[in-house]
PDB file of C-alpha atoms in Angstrom:
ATOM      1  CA  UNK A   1     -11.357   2.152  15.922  1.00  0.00           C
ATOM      2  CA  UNK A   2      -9.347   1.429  12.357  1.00  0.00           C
ATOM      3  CA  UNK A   3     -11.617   0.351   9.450  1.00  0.00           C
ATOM      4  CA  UNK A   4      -9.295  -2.302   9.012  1.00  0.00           C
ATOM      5  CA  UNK A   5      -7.857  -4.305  11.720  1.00  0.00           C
ATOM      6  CA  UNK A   6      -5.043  -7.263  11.269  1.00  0.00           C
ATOM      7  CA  UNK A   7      -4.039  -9.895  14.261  1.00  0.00           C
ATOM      8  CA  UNK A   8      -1.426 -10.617  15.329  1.00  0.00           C
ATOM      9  CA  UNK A   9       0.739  -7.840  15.036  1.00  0.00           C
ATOM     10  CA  UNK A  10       3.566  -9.985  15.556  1.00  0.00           C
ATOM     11  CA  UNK A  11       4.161 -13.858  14.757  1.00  0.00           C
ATOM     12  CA  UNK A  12       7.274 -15.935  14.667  1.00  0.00           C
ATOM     13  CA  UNK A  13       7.073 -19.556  13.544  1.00  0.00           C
ATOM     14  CA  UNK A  14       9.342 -22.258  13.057  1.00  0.00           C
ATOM     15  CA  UNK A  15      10.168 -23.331   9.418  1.00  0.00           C
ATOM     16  CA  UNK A  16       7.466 -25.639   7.990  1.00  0.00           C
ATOM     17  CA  UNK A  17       4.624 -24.354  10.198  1.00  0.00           C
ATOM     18  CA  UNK A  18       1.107 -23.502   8.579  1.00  0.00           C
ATOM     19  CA  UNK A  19       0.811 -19.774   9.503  1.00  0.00           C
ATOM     20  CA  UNK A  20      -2.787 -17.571   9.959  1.00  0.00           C
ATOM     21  CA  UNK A  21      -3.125 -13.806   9.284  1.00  0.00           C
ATOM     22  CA  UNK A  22      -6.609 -12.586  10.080  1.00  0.00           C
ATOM     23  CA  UNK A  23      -8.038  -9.351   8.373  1.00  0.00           C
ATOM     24  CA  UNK A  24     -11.288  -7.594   9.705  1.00  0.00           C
ATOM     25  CA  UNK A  25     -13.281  -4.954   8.545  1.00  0.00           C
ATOM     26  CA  UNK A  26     -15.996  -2.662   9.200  1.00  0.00           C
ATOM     27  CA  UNK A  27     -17.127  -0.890   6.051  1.00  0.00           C
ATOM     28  CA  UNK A  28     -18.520  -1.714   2.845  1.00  0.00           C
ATOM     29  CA  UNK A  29     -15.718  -2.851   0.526  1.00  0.00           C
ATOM     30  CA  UNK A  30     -15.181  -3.873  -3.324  1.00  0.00           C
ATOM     31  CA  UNK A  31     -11.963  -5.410  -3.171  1.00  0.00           C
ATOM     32  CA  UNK A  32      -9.600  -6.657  -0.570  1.00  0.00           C
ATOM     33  CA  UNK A  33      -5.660  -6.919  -1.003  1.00  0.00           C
ATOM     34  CA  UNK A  34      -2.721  -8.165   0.628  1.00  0.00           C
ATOM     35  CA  UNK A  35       0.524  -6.915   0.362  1.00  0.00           C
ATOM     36  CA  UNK A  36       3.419  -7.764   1.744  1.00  0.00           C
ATOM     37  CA  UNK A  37       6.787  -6.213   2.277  1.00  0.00           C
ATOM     38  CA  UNK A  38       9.748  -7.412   3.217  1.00  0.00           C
ATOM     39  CA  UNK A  39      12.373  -5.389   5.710  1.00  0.00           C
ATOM     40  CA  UNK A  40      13.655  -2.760   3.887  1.00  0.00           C
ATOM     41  CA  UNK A  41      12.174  -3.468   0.794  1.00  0.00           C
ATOM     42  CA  UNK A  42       9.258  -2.420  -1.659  1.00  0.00           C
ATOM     43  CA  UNK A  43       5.420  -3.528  -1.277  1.00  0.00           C
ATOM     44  CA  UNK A  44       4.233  -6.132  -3.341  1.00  0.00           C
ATOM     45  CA  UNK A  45       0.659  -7.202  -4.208  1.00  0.00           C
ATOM     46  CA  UNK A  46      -0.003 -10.535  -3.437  1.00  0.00           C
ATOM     47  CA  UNK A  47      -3.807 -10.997  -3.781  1.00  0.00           C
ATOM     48  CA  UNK A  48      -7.127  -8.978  -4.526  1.00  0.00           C
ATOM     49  CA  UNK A  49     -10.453 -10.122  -3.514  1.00  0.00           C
ATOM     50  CA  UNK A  50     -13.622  -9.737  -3.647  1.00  0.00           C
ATOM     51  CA  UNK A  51     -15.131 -13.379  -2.463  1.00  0.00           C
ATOM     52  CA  UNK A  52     -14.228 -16.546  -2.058  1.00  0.00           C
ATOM     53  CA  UNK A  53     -10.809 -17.480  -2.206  1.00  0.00           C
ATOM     54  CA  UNK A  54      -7.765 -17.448  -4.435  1.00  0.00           C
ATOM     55  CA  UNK A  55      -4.251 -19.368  -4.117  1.00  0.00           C
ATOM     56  CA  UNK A  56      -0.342 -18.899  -5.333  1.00  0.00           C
ATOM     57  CA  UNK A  57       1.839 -21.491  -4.575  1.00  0.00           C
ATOM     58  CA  UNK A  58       1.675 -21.820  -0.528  1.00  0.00           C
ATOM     59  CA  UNK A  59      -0.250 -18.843   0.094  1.00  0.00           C
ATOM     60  CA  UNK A  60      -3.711 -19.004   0.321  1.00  0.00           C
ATOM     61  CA  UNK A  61      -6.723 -15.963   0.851  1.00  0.00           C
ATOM     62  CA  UNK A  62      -9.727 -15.857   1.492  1.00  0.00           C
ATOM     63  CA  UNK A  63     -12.699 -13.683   2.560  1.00  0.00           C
ATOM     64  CA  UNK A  64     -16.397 -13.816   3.993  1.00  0.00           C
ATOM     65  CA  UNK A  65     -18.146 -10.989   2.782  1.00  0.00           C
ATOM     66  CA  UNK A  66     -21.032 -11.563   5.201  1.00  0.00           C
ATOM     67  CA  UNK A  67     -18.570 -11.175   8.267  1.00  0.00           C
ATOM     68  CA  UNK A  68     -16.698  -9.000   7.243  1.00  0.00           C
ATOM     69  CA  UNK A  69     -12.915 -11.278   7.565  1.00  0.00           C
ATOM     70  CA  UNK A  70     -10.331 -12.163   5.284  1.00  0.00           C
ATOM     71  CA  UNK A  71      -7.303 -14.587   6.371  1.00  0.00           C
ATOM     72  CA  UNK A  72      -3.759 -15.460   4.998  1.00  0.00           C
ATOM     73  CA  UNK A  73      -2.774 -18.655   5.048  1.00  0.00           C
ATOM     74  CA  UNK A  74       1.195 -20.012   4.072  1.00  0.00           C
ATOM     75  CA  UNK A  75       1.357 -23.244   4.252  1.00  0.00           C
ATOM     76  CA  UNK A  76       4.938 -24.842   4.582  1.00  0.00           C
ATOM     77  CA  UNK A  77       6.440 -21.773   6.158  1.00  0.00           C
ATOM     78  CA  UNK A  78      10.029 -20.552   5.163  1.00  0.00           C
ATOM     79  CA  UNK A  79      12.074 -18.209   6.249  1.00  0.00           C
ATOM     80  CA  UNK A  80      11.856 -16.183   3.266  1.00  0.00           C
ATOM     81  CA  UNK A  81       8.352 -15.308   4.013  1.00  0.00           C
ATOM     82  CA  UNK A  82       9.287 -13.689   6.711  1.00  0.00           C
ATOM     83  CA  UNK A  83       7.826 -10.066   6.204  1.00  0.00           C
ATOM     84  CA  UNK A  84       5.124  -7.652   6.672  1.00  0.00           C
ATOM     85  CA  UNK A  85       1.893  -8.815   5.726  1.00  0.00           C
ATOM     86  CA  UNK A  86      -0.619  -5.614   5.353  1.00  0.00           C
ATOM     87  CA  UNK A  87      -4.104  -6.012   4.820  1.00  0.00           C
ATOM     88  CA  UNK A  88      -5.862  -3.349   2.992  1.00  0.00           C
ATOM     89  CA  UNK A  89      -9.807  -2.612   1.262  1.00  0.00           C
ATOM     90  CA  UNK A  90     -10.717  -1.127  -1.599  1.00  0.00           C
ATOM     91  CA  UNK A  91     -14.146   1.178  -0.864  1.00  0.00           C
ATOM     92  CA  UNK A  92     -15.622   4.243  -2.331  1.00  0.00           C
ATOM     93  CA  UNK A  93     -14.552   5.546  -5.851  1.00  0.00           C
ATOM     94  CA  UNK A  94     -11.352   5.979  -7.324  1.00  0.00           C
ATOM     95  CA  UNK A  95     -10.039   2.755  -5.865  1.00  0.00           C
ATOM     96  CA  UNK A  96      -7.777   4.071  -3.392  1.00  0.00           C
ATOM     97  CA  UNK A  97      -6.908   1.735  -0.489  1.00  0.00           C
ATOM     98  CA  UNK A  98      -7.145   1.928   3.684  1.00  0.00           C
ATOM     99  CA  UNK A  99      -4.761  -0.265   4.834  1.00  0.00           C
ATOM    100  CA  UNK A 100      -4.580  -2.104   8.088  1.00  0.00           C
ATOM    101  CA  UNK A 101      -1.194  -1.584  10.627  1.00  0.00           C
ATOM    102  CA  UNK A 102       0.400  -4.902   9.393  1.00  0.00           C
ATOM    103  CA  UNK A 103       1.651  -8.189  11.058  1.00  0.00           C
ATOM    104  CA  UNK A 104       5.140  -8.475  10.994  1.00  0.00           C
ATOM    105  CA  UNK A 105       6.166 -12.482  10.549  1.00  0.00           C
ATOM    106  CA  UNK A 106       9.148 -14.004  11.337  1.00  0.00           C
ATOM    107  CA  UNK A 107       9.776 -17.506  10.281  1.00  0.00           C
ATOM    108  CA  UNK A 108      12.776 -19.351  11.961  1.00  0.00           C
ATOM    109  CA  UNK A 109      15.019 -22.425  10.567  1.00  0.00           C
TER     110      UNK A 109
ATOM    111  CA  UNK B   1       6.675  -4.477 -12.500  1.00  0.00           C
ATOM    112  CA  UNK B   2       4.592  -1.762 -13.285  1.00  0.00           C
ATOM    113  CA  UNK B   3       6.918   0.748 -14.530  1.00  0.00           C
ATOM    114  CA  UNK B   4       7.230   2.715 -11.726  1.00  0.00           C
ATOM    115  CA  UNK B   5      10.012   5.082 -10.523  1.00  0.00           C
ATOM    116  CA  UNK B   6      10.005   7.190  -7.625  1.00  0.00           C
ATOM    117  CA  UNK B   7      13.201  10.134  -7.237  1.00  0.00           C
ATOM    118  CA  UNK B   8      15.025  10.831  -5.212  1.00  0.00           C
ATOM    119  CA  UNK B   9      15.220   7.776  -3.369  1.00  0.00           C
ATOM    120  CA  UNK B  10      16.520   8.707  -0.306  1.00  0.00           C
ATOM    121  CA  UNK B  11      16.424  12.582   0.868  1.00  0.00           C
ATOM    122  CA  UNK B  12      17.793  14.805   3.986  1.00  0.00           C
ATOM    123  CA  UNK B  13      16.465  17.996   4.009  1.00  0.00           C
ATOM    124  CA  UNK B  14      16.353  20.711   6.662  1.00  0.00           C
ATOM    125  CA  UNK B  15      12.914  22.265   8.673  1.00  0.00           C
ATOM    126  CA  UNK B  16      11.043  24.619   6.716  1.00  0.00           C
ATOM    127  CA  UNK B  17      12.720  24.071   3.418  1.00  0.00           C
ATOM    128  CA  UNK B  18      10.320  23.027   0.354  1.00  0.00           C
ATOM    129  CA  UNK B  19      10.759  19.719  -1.014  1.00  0.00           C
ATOM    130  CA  UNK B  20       9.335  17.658  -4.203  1.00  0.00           C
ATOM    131  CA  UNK B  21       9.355  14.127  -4.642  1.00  0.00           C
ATOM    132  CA  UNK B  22       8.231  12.641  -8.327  1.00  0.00           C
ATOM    133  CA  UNK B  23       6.671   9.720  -9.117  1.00  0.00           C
ATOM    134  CA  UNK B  24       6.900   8.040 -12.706  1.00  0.00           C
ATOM    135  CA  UNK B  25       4.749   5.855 -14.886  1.00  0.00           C
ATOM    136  CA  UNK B  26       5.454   4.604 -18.245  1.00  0.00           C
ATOM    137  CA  UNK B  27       2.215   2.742 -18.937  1.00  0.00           C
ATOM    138  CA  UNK B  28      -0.247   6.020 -19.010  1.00  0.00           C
ATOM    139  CA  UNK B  29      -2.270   4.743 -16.085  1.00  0.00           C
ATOM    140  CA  UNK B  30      -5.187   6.850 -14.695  1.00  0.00           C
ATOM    141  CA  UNK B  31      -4.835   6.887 -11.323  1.00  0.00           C
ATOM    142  CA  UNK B  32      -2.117   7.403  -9.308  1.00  0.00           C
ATOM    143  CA  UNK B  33      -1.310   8.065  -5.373  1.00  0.00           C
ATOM    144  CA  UNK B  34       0.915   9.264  -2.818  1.00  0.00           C
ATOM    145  CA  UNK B  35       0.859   7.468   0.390  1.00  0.00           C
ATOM    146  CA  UNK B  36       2.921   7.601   3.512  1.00  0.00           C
ATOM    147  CA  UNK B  37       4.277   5.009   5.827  1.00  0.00           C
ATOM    148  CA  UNK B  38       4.965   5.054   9.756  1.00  0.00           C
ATOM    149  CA  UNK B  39       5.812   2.897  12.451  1.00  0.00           C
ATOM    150  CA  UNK B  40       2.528   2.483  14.609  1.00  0.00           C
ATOM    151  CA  UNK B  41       0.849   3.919  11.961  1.00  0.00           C
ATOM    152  CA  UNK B  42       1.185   1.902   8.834  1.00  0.00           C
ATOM    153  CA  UNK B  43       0.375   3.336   5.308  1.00  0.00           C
ATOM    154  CA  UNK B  44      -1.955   6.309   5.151  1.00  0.00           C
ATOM    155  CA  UNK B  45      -3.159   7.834   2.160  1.00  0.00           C
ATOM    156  CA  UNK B  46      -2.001  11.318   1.589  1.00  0.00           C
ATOM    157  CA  UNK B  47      -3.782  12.622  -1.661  1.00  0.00           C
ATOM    158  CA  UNK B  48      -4.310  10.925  -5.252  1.00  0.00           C
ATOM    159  CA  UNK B  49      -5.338  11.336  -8.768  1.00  0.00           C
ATOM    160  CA  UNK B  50      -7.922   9.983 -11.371  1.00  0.00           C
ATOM    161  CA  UNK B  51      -6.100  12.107 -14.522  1.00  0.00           C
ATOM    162  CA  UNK B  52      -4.596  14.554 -15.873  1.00  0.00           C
ATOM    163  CA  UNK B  53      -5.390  18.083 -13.378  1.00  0.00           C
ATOM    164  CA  UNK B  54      -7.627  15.747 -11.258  1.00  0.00           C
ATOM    165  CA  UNK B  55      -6.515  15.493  -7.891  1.00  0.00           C
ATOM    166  CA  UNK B  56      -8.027  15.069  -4.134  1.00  0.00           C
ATOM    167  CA  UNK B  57      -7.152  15.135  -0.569  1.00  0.00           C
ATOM    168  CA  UNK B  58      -6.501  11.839   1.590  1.00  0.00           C
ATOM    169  CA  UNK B  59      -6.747  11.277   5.256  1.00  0.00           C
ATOM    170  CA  UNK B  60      -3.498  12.980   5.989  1.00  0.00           C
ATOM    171  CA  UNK B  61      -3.011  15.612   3.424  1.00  0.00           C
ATOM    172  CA  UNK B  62      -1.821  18.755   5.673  1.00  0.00           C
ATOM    173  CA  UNK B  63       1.232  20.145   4.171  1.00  0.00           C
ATOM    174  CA  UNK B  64       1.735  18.701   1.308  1.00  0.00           C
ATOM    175  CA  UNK B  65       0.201  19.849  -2.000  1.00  0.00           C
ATOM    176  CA  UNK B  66       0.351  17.664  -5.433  1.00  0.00           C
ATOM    177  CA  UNK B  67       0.446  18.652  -9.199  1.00  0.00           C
ATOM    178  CA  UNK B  68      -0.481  16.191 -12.392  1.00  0.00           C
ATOM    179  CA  UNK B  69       0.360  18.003 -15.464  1.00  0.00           C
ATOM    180  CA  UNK B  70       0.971  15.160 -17.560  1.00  0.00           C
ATOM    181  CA  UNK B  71      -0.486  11.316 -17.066  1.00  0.00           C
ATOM    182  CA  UNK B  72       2.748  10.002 -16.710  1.00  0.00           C
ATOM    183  CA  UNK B  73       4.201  12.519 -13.781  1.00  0.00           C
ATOM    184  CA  UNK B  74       2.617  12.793 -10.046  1.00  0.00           C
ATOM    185  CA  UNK B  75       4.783  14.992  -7.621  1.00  0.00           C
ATOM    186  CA  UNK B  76       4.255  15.330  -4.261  1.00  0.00           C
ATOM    187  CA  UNK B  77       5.592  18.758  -2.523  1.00  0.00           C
ATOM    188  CA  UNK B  78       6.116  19.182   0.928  1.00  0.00           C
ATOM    189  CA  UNK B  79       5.684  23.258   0.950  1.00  0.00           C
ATOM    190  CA  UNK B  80       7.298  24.186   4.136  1.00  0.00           C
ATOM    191  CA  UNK B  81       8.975  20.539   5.780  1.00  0.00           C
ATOM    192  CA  UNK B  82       8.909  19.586   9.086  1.00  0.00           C
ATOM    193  CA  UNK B  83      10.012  16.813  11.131  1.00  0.00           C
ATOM    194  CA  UNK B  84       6.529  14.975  11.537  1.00  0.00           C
ATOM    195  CA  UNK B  85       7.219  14.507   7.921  1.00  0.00           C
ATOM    196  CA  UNK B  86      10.412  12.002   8.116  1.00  0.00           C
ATOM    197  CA  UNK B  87       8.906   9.373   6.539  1.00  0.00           C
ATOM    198  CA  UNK B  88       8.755   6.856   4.056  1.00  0.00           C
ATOM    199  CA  UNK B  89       7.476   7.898   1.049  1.00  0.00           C
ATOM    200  CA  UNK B  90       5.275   5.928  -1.311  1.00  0.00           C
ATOM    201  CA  UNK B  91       3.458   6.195  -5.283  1.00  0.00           C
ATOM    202  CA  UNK B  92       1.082   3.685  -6.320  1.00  0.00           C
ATOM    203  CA  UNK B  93      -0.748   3.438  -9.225  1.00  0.00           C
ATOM    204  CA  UNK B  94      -4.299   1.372  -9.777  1.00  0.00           C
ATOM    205  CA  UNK B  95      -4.454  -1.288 -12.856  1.00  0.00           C
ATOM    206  CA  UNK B  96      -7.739  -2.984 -13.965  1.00  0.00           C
ATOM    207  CA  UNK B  97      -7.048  -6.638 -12.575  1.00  0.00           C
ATOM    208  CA  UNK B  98      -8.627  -9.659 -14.610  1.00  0.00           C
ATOM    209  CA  UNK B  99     -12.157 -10.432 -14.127  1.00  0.00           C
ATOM    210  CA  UNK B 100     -14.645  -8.327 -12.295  1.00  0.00           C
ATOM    211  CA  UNK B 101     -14.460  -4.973 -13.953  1.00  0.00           C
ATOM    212  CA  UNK B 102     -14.401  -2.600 -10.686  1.00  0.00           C
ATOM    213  CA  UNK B 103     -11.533  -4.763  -9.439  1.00  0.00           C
ATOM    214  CA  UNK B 104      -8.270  -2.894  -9.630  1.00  0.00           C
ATOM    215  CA  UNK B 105      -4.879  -4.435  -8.363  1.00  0.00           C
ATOM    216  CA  UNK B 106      -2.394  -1.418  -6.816  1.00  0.00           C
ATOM    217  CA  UNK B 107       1.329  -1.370  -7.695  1.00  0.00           C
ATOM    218  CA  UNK B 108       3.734   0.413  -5.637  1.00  0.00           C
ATOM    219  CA  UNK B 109       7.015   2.149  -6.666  1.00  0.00           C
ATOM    220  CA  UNK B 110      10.237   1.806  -4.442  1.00  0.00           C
ATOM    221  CA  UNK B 111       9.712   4.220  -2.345  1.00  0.00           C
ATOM    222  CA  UNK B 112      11.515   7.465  -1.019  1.00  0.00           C
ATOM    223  CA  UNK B 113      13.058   7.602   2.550  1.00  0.00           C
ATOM    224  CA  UNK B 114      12.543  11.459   3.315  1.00  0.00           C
ATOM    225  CA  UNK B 115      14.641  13.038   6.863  1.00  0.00           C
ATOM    226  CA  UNK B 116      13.565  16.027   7.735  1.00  0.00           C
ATOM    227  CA  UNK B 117      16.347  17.525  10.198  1.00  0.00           C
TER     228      UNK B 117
END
């Protein structure tokens, strides 16, 4: 079983939707990040955590430390978000990441 | 942008021919990694560094070696390539983010699309 497990694996929406990611873990973490990546194209950092919650523009995170779950929200979907969406936790030393398989989101007009 | 390159970008190579990829900084971070990224597999880590000479082994670190001779400068070299190597080929570096001081945000370069024939 991964460490770090992301559902669904694939999501399409229709433009102006409010869109879920889910995150779960099973080890002891300091930090947990999403990235996201879009076809082709680099990965960006979108948020770090380590509790509670934290929001840019439309997209939303948060995490439960006690069970173990983070979720992505976007809120007013477009389809420029469509993309990967990788989950990932920072544990151990040297702050080197274990990322989760991805969810790959398309967001139709 | 966190000043970092990644050369070549895109690389065919044959079987059993060496190969080095480099990753630059320009902002004398501390650590630095090589990961690599598959379908059905995602990104796995394949070794990193915490300085200057100071390197260690990720989950998938068979066949590749690394070398950090200067803070700026990570290379990754594939010693003798093979095809379960095609891959895409990715340096990050970790930055101290704001507020709690263990948190550290990653920054990846471009990446390097490696074909191993």
């Amino acid at each position: 079983k991964n460490e770090v497990e992301q559902s669904p694996q694939n999501l399409t929406a229709q433009e102006g939707e409010f869109i879920t990611i889910n995150c779960s873990y099973s080890v002891g973490i300091s930090a947990l990040h999403w990235l996201q990546q879009h076809p082709g194209g680099g990965i960006v950092s979108l948020f770090m955590l380590s509790s509670g919650k934290k929001k840019h523009g439309r997209l939303i995170a948060t995490i439960n430390i006690q069970e173990k779950h983070s979720s992505l929200h976007i809120t007013a979907s477009h389809p420029r978000d469509s993309a990967v969406y990788i989950c990932a936790v920072t544990k151990g030393s040297n702050y080197k990441l274990t990322f989760g398989k991805g969810t790959l989101l398309t967001v139709n007009p | 942008d966190a000043g970092i390159t990644q050369s070549p970008r895109h690389k065919v190579t044959e079987t059993g021919t060496p190969v080095t990829l480099r990753c630059h900084q320009t902002e004398n971070h501390r650590y630095m990694y090589w990961y690599r990224q598959d379908p059905g597999h995602g990104l796995r880590l394949i070794h990193y560094s915490y300085g200057v000479k100071d390197t260690d082994k990720g989950e998938v670190s068979d066949g590749y070696s690394v070398s950090r001779s200067k803070t700026e400068d990570f290379l990754l070299t594939l010693e003798s390539a093979t095809s379960s190597q095609t891959s895409v080929y990715f340096c990050a570096i970790s930055i101290p983010g704001q507020g709690a001081k263990s948190s550290y945000e990653q920054y990846f370069g471009p990446g390097t699309r490696l074909t191993v024939t």
